[in-house]
Short mmCIF file of C-alpha atoms in Angstrom, two decimals:
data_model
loop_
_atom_site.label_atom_id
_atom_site.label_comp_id
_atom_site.label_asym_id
_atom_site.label_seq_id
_atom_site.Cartn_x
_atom_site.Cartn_y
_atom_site.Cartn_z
CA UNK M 1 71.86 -21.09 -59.65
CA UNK M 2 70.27 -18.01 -60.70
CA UNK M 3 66.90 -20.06 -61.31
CA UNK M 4 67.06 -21.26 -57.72
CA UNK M 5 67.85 -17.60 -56.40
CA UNK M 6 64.49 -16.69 -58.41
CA UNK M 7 62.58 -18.55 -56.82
CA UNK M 8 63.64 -17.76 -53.33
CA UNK M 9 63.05 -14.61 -53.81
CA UNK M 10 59.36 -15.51 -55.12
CA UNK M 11 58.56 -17.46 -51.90
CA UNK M 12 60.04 -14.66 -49.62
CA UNK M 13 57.83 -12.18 -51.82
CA UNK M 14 54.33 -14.68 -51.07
CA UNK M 15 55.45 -15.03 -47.97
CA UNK M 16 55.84 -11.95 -46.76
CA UNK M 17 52.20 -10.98 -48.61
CA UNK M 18 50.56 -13.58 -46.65
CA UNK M 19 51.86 -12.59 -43.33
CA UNK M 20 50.52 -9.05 -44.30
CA UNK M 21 47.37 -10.78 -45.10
CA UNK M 22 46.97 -12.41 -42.17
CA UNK M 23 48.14 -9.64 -40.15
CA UNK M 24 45.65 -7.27 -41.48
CA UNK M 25 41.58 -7.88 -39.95
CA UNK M 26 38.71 -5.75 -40.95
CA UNK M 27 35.35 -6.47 -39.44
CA UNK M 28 32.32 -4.60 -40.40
CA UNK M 29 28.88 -4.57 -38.43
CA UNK M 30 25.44 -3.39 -38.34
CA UNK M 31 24.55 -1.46 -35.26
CA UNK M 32 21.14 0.50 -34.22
CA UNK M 33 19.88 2.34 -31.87
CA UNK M 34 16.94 4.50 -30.44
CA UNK M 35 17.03 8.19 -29.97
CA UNK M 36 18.47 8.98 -26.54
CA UNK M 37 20.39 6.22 -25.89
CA UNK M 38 23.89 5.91 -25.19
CA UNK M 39 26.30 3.97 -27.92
CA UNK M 40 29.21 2.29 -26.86
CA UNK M 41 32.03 1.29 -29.84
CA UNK M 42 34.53 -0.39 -28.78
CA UNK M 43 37.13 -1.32 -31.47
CA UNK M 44 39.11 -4.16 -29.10
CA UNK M 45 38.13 -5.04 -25.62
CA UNK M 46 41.28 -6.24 -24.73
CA UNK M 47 43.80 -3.84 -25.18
CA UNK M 48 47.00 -3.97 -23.86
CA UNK M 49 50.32 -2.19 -23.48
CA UNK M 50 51.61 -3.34 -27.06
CA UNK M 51 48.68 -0.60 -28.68
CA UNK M 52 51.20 1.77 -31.10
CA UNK M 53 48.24 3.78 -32.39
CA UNK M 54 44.35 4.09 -32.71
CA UNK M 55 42.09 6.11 -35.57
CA UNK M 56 39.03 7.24 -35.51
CA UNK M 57 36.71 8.16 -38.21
CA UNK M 58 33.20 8.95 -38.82
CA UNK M 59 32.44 8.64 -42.45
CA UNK M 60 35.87 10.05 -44.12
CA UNK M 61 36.24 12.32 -40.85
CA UNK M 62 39.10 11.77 -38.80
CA UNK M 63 37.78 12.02 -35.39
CA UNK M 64 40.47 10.81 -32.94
CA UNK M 65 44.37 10.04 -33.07
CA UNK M 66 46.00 8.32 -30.66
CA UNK M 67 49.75 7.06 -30.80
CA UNK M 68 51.61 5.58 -27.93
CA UNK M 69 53.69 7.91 -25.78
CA UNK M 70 52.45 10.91 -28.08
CA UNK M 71 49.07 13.67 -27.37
CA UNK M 72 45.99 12.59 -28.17
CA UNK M 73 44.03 14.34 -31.13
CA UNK M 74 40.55 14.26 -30.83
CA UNK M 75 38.03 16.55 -33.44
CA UNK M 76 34.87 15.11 -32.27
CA UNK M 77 32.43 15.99 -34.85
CA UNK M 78 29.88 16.65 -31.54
CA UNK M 79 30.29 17.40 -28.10
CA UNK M 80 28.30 14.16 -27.13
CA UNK M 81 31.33 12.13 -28.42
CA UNK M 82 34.29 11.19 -26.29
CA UNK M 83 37.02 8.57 -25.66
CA UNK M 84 38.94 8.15 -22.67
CA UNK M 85 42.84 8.77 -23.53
CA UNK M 86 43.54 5.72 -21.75
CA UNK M 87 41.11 3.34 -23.04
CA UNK M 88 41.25 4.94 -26.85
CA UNK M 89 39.73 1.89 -28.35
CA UNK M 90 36.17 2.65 -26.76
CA UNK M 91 34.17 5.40 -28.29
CA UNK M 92 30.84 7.04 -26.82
CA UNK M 93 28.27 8.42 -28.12
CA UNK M 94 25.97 9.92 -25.38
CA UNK M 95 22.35 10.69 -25.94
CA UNK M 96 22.64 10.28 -29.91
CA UNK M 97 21.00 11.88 -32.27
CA UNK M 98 19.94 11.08 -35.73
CA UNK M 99 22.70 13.22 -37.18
CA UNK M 100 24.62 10.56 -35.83
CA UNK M 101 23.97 8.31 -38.10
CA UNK M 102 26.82 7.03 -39.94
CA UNK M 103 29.71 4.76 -40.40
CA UNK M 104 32.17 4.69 -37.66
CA UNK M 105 35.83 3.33 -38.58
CA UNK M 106 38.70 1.84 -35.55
CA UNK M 107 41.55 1.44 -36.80
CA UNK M 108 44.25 -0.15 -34.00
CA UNK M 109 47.92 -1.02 -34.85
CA UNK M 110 50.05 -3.31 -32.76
CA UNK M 111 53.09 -5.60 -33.27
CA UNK M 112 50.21 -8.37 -34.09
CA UNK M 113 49.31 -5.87 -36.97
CA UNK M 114 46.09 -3.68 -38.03
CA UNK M 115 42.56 -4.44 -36.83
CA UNK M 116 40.12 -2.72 -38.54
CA UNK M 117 36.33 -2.37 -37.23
CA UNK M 118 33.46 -0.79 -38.78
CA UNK M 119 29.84 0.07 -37.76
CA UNK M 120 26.98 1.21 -39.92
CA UNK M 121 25.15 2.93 -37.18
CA UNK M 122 21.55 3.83 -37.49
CA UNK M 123 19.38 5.85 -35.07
CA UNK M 124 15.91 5.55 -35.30
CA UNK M 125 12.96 7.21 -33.45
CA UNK M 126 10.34 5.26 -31.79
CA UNK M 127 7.83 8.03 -32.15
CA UNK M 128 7.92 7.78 -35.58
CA UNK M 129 7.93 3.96 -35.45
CA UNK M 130 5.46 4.03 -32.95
CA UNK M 131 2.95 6.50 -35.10
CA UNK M 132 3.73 4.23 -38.14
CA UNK M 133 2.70 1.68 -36.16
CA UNK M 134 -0.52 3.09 -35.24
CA UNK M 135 -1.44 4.02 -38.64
CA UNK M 136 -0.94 0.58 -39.85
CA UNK M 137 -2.78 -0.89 -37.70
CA UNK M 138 -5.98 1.93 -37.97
CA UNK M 139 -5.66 0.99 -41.67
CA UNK M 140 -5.94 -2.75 -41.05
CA UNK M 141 -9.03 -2.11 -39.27
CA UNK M 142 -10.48 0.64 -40.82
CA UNK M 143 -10.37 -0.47 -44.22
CA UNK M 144 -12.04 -3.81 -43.32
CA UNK M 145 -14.57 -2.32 -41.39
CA UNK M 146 -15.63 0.62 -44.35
CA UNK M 147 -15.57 -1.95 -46.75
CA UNK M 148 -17.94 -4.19 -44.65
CA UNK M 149 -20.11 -0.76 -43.78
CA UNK M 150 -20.12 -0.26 -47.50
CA UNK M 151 -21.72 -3.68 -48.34
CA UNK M 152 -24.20 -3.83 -45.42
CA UNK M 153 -25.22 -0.83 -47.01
CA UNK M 154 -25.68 -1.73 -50.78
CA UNK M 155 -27.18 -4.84 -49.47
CA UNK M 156 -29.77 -3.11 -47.60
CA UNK M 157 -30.65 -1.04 -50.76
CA UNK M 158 -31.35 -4.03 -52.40
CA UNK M 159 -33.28 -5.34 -49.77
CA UNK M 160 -35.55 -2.49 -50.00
CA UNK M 161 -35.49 -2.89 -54.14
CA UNK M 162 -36.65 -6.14 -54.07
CA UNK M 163 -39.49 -5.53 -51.14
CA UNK M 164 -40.65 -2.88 -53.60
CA UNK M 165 -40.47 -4.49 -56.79
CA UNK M 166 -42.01 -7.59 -54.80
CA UNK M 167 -44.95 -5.28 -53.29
CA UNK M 168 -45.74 -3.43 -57.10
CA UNK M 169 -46.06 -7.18 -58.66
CA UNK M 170 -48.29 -7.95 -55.95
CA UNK M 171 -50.38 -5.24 -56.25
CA UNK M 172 -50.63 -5.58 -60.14
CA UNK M 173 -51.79 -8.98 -59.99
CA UNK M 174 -54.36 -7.83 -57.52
CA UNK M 175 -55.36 -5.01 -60.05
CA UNK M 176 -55.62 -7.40 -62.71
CA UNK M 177 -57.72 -10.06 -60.85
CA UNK M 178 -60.13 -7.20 -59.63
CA UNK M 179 -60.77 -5.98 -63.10
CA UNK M 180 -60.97 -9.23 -64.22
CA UNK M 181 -63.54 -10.21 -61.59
CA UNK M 182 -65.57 -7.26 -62.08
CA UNK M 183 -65.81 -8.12 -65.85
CA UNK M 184 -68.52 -10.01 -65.81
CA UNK M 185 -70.54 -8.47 -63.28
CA UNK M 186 -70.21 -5.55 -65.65
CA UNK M 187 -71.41 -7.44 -68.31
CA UNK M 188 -74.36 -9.12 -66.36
CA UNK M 189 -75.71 -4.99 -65.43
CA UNK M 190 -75.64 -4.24 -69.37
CA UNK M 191 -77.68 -7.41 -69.84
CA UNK M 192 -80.21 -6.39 -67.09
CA UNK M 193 -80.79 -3.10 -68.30
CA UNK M 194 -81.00 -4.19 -71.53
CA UNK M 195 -83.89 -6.78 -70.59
CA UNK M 196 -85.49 -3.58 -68.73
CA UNK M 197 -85.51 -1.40 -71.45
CA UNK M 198 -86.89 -3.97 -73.58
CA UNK M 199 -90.31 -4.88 -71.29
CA UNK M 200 -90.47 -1.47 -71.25
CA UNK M 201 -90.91 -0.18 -74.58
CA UNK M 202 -92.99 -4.04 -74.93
CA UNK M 203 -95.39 -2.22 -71.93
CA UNK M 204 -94.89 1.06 -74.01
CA UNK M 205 -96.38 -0.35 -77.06
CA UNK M 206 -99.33 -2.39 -75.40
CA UNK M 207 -100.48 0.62 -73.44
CA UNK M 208 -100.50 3.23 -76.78
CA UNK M 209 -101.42 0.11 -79.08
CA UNK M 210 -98.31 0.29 -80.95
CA UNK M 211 -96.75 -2.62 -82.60
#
């Protein structure tokens, strides 16, 4: 008997720890938006009378408190933020900012049980982006274009190498042929004179009877 007992009270005990289970829903979420905008949380769109209470918190701040039939605490953590005391469960952010960057936490209790939402909300600047942008893409076509600027350029340098080198062979082999060529023209003038001085020391010697 006091087995069976045991055991009932085990089941109750599961059971009851699965109905909590069941009865508590978190849901988190990535949001994002631009700078200027207006954000919009809401933590459940349909709300009805049966809402006991609703938290909110930035980070670990406690921003609102609302409980049914009770005043409404709110320590908004900027004057851009309010929530209607009647519709609690919707939070606005108007014209944020990037301090307003954060997590946002809902918390709303009713005889269903606790719904949790959560929002990782991130503001970002499309300036910034925009600039960012725009110097990636100058890069992508700057970079191309100075590295194609920079090889038309050694290319042309050794264009103009060659041509030289091309032009000094020439004229060496031109060099060379003339001095070749004028070798034995050279040698053909030493031959003549030497055939004129010759007759004319043989006239020499004939004339003063000299042998």
């Amino acid at each position: 008997m006091a087995t069976l007992l045991s055991w009932d009270l085990v089941s109750v005990v599961i059971m009851l720890f699965l109905v909590y289970t069941e009865s508590v829903t978190k849901i988190k979420t990535n949001k994002s938006a631009s700078l200027g905008e207006d954000v919009y949380l809401v933590c459940n769109e349909s709300m009805t009378n049966t809402t006991n209470q609703v938290i909110w918190r930035k980070d670990t701040v406690l921003i609102l408190s609302h409980s049914k039939g009770k005043r409404t605490h709110r320590n908004f953590t900027s004057g851009r933020m309010s929530a209607d005391s009647l519709t609690p469960t919707e939070l606005i952010i108007s014209i944020v900012e990037l301090t307003d960057t954060g997590t946002y936490n809902c918390t709303v209790t009713d005889r269903r049980g606790v719904k949790t939402m959560e929002w990782n909300l991130t503001i970002t600047d499309n300036l910034i982006d925009n600039a960012e942008n725009g110097l990636q893409m100058l890069l992508v076509f700057t970079i191309p274009s100075a590295i194609g600027g920079v090889a038309l350029f050694i290319g042309i340098c050794c264009m103009v190498w060659l041509c030289r080198k091309i032009k000094k062979e020439q004229t060496s082999h031109c060099e060379r042929r003339g001095e070749e060529s004028n070798a034995p023209s050279q040698g053909h003038a030493a031959q003549r004179a030497q055939r004129q001085r010759s007759q004319y020391f043989e006239r020499f010697n004939s004339v003063y009877g000299h042998y």
